[in-house]
PDB file of C-alpha atoms and ligand atoms in Angstrom:
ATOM      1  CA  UNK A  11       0.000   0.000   0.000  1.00 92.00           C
ATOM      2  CA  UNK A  12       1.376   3.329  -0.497  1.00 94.00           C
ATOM      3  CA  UNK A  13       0.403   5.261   2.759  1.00 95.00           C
ATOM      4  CA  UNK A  14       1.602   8.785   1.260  1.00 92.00           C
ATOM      5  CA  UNK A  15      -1.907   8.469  -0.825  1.00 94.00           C
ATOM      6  CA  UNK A  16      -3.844   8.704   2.525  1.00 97.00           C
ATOM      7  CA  UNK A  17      -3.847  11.706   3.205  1.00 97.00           C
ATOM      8  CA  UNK A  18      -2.947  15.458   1.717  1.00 95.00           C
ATOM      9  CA  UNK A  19      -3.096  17.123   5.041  1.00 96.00           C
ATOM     10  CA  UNK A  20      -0.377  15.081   7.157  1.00 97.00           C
ATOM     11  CA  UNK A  21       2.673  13.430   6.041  1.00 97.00           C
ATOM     12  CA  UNK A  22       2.475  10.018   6.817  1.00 97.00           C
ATOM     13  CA  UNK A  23       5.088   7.348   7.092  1.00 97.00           C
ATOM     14  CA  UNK A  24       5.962   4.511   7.995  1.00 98.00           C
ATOM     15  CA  UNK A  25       8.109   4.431  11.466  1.00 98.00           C
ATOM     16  CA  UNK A  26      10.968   2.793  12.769  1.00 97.00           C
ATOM     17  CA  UNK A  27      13.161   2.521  15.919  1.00 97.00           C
ATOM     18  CA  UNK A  28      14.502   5.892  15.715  1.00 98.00           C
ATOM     19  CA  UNK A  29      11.333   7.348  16.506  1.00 98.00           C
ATOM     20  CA  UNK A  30      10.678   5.461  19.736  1.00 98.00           C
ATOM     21  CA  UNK A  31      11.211   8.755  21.750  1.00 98.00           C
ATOM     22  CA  UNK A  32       9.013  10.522  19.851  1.00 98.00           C
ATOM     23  CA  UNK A  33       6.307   7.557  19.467  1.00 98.00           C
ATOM     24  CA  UNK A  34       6.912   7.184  23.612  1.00 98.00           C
ATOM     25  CA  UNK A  35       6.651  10.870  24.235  1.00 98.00           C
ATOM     26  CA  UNK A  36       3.040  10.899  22.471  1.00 98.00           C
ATOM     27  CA  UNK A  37       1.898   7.616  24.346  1.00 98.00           C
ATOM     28  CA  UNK A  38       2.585   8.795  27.686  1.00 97.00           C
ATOM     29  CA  UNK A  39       0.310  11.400  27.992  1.00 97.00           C
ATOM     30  CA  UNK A  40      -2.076   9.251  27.354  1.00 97.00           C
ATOM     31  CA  UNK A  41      -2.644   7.725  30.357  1.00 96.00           C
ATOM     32  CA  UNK A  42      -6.006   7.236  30.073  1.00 96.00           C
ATOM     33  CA  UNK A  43      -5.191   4.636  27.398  1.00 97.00           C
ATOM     34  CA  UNK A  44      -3.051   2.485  29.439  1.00 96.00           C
ATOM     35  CA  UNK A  45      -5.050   2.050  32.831  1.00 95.00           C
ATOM     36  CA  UNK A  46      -7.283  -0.019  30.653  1.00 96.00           C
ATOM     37  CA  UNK A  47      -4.484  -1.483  28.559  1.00 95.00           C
ATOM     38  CA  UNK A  48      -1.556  -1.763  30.487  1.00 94.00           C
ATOM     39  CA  UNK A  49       1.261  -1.816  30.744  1.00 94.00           C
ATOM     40  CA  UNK A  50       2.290   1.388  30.361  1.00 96.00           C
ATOM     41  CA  UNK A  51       4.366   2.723  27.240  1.00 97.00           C
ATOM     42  CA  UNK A  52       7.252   1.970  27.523  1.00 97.00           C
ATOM     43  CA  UNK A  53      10.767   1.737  25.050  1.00 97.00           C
ATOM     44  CA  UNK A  54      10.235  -2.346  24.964  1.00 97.00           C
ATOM     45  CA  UNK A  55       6.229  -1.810  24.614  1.00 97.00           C
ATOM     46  CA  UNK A  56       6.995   0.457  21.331  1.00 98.00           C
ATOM     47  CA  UNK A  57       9.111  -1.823  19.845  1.00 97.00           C
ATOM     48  CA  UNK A  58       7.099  -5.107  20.711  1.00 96.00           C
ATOM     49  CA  UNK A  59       4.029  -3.016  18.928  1.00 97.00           C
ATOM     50  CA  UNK A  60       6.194  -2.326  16.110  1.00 97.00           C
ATOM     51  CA  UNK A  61       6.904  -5.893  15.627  1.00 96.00           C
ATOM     52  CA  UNK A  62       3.894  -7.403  16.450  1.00 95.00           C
ATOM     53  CA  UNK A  63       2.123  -9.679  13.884  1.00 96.00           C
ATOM     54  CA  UNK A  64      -1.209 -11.619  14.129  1.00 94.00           C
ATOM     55  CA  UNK A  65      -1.361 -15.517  13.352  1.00 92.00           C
ATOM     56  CA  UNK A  66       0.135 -16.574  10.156  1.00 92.00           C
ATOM     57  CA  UNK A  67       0.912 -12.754   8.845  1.00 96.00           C
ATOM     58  CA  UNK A  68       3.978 -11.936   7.915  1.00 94.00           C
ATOM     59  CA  UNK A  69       5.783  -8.024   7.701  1.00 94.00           C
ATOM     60  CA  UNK A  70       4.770  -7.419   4.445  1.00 95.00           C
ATOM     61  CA  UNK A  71       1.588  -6.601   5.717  1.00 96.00           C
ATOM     62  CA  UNK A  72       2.235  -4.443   8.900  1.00 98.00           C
ATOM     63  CA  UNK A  73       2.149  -0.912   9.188  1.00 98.00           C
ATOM     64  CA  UNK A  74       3.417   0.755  11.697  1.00 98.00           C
ATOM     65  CA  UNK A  75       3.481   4.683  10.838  1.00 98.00           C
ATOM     66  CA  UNK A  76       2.880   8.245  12.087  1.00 98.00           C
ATOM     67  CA  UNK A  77       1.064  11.497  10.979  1.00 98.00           C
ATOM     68  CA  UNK A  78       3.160  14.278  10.889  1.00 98.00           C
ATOM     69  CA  UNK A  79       2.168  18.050  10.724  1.00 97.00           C
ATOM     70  CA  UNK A  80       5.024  20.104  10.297  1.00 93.00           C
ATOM     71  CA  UNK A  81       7.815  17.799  11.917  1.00 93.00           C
ATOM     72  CA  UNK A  82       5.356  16.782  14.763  1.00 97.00           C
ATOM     73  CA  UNK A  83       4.080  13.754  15.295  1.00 98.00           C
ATOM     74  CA  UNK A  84       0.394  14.198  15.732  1.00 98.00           C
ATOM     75  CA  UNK A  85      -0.837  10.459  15.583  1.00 98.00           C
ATOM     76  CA  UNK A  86       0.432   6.635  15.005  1.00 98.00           C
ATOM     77  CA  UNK A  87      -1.798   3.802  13.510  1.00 98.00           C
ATOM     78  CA  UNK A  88      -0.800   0.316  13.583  1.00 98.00           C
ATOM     79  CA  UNK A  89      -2.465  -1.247  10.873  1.00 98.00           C
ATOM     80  CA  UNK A  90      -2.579  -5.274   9.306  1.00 98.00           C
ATOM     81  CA  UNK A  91      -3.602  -5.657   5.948  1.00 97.00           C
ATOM     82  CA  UNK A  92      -5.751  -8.201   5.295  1.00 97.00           C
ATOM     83  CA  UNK A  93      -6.236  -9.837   8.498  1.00 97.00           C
ATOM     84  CA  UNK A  94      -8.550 -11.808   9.012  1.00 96.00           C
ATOM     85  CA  UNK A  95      -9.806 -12.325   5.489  1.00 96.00           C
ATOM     86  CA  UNK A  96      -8.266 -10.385   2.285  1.00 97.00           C
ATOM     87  CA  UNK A  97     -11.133  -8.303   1.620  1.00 98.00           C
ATOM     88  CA  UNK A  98      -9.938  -7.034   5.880  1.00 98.00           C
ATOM     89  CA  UNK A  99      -7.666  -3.923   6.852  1.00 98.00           C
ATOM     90  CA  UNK A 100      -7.515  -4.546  10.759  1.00 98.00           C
ATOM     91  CA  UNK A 101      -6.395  -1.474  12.915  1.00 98.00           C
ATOM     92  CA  UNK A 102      -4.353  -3.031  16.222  1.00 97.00           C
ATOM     93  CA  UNK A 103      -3.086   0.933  17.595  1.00 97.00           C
ATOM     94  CA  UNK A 104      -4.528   4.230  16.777  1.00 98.00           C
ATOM     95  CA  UNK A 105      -3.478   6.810  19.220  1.00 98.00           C
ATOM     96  CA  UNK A 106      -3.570  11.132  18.823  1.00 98.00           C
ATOM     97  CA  UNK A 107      -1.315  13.499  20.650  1.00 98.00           C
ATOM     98  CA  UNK A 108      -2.931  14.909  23.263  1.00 98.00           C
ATOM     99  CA  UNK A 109      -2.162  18.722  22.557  1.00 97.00           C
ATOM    100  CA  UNK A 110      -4.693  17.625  19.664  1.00 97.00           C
ATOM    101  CA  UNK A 111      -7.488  15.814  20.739  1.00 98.00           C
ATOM    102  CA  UNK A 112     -11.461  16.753  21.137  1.00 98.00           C
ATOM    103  CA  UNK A 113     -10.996  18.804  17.808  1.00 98.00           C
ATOM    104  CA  UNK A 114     -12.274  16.233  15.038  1.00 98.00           C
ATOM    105  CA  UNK A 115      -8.621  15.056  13.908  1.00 98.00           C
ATOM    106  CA  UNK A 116      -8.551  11.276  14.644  1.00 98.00           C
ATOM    107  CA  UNK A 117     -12.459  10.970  13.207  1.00 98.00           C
ATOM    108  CA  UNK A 118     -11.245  12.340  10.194  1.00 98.00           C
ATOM    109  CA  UNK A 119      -8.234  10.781   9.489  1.00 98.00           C
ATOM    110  CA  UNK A 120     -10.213   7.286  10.620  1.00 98.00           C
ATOM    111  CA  UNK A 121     -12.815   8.978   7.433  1.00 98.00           C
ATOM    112  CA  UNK A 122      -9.556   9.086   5.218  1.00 98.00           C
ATOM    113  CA  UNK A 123      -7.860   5.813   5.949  1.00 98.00           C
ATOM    114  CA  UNK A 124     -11.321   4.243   5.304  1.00 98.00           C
ATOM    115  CA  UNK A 125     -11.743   5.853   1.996  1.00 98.00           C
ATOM    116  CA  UNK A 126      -7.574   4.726   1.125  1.00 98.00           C
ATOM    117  CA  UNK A 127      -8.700   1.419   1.950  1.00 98.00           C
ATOM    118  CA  UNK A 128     -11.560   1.452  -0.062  1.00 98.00           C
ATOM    119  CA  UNK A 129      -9.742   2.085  -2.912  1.00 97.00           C
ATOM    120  CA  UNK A 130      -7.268  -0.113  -2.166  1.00 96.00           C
ATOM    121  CA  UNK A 131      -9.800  -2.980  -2.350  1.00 97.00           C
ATOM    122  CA  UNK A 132     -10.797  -3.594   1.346  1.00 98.00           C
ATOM    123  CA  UNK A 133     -14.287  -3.785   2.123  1.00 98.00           C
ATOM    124  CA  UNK A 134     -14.454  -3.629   5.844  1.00 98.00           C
ATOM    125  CA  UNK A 135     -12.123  -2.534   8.900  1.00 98.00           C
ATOM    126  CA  UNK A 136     -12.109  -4.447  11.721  1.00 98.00           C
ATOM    127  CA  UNK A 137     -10.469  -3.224  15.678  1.00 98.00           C
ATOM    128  CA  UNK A 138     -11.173  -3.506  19.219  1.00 98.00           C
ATOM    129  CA  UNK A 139     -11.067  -1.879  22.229  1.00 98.00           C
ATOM    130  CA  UNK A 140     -10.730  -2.472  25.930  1.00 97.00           C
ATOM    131  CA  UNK A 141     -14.130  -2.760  27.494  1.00 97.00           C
ATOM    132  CA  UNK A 142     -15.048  -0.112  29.755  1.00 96.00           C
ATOM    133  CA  UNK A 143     -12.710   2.161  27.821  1.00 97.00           C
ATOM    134  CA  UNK A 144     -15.231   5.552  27.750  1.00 97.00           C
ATOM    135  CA  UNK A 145     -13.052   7.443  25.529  1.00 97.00           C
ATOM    136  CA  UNK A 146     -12.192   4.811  22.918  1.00 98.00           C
ATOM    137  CA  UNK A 147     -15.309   3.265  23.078  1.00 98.00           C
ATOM    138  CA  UNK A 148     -17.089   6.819  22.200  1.00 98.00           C
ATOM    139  CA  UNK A 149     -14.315   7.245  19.500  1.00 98.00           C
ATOM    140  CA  UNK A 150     -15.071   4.449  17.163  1.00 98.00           C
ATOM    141  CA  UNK A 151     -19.109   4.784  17.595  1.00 98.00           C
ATOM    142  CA  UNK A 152     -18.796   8.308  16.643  1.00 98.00           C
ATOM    143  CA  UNK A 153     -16.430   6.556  13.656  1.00 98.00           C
ATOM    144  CA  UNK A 154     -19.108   4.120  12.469  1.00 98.00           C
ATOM    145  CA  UNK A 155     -17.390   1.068  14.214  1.00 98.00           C
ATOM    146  CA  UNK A 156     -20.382  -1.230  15.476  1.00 98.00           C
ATOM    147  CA  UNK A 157     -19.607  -4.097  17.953  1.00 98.00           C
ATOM    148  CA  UNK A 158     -19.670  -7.405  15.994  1.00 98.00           C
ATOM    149  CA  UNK A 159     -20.605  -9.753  19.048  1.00 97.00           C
ATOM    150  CA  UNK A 160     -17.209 -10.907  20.031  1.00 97.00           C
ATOM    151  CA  UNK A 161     -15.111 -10.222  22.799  1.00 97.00           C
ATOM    152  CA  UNK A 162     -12.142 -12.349  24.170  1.00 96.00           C
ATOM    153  CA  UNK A 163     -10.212 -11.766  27.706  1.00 96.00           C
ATOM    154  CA  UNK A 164      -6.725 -11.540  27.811  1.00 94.00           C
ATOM    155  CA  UNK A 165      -6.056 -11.974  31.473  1.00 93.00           C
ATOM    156  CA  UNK A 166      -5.836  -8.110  32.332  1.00 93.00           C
ATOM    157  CA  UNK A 167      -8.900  -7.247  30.638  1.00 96.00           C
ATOM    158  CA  UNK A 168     -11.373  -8.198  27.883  1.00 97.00           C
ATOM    159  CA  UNK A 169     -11.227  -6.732  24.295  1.00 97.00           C
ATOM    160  CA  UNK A 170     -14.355  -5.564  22.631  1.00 98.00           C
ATOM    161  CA  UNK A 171     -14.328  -6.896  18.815  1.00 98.00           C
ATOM    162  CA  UNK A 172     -15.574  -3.737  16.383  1.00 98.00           C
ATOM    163  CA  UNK A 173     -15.791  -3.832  12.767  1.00 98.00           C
ATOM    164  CA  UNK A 174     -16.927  -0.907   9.575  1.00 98.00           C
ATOM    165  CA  UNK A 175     -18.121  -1.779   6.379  1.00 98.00           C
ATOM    166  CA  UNK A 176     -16.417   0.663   4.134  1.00 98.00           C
TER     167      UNK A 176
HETATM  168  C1  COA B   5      -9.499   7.965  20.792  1.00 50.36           C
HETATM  169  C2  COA B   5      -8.622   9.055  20.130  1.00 50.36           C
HETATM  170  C3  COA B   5      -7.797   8.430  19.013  1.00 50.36           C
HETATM  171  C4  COA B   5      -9.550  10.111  19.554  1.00 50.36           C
HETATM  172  O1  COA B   5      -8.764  11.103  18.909  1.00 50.36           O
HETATM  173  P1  COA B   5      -9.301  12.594  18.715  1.00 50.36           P
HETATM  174  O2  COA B   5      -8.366  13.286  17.788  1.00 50.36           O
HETATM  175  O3  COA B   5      -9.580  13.214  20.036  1.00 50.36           O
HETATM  176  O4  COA B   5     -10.681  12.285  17.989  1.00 50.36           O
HETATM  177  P2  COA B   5     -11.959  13.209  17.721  1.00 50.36           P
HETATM  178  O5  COA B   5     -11.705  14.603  18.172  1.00 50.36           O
HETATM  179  O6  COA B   5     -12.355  12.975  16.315  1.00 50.36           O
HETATM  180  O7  COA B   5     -13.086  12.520  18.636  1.00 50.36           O
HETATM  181  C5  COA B   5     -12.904  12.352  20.005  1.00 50.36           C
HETATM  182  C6  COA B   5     -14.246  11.978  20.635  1.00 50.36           C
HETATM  183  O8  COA B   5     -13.991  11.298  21.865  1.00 50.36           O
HETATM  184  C7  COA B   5     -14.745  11.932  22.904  1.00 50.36           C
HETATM  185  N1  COA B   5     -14.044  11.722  24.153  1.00 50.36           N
HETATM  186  C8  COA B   5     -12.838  12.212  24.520  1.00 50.36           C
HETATM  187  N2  COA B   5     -12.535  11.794  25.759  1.00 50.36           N
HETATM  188  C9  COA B   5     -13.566  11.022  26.175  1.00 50.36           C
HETATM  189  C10 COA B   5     -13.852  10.309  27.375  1.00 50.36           C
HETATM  190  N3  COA B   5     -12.997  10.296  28.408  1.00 50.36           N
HETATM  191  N4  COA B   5     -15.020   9.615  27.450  1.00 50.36           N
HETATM  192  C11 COA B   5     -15.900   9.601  26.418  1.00 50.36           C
HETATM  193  N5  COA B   5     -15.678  10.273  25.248  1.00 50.36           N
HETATM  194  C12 COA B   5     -14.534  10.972  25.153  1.00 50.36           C
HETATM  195  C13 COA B   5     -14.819  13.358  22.459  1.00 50.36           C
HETATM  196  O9  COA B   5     -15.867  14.037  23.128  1.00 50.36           O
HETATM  197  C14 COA B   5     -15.080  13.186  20.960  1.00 50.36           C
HETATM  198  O10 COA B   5     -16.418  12.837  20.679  1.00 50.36           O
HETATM  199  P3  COA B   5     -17.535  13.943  20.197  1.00 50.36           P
HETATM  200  O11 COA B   5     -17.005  14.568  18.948  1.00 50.36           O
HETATM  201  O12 COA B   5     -18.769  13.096  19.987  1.00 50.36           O
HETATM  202  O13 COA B   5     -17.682  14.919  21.324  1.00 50.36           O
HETATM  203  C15 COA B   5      -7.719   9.737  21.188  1.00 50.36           C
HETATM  204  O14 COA B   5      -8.513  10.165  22.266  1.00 50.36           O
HETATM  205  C16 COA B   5      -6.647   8.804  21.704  1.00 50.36           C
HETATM  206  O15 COA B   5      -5.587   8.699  21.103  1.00 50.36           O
HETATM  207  N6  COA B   5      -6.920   8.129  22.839  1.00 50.36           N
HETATM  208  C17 COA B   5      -5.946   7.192  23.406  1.00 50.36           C
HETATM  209  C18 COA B   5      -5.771   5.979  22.521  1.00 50.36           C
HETATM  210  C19 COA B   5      -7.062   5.264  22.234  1.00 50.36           C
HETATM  211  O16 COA B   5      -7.935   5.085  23.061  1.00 50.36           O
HETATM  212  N7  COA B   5      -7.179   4.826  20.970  1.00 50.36           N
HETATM  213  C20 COA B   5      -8.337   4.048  20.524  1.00 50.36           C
HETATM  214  C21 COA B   5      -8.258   2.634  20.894  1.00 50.36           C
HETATM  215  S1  COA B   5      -7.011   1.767  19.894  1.00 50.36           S
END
């Protein structure tokens, strides 16, 4: 996929382990985020993330990247294409910068990755979120994402299944 045809209002790429400062400096303040999924950021939590596949996918379909306005990082997705099916884009991260949240960004580059990935061939995204989580839970209603029934527990708390035709 070529990510710089996401968007015309950020630049996006992809990111890599000399951004883990930057990537840890945006995580941290939200700590919101982490008391439902923890453990907190940390340098080995970014780089797990950043490696991280689902079952029986292999690099070539991670994305790991970051919006950038100016030189600042404003936002990092963490996205598997294909997964589970082919006709599939599943989101595993998305995460704003405070300093820039409440003000319609994230909804609208959620709008703009799901019109890429239309075009790109996907027909539906699929995510979760922690249950209980107000703010992310909020987030991907008020992005069209509609709980699909399943949930699993991990241990430290139980993910909420949420998928978008697109
Ligand atoms: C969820 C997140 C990506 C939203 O980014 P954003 O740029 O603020 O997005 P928007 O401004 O488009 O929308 C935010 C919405 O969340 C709501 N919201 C913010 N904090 C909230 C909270 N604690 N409880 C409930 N809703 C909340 C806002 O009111 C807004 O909804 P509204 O427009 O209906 O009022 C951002 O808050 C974030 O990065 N959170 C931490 C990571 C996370 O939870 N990611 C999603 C799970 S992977």
């Amino acid at each position: 996929m070529d990510l710089s045809k996401l968007t015309n209002r950020y630049h996006v790429r992809l990111l890599d382990r000399t951004d883990i400062e930057t990537i840890l400096s945006l995580c941290r303040k939200n700590s919101l985020y982490y008391q439902f999924c923890p453990p907190a950021a940390s340098e080995q939590t970014i780089i797990h993330d950043m490696e991280a596949l689902p079952p029986n996918k292999d690099l070539s379909d991670k994305y790991y990247f970051g919006f950038f306005e100016d030189d600042s990082l404003i936002a990092v997705m963490d996205l598997i294409a294909a997964f589970p099916d082919e006709k599939t884009a599943f989101i595993g991260f998305f995460m704003t910068d405070t300093s820039v949240q409440n003000r319609g960004i994230g909804s609208k580059i959620i709008e703009e990755l799901c019109s890429f990935l239309r075009t790109t061939g996907f027909s539906r995204v699929r995510l979760g979120w922690v249950k209980g989580n107000p703010q992310a839970q909020h987030f991907w209603h008020k992005c069209g994402f509609a709980e699909t029934g399943v949930s699993y527990d991990t241990g430290a708390y139980t993910v909420i299944v949420a998928q978008r035709a697109i």
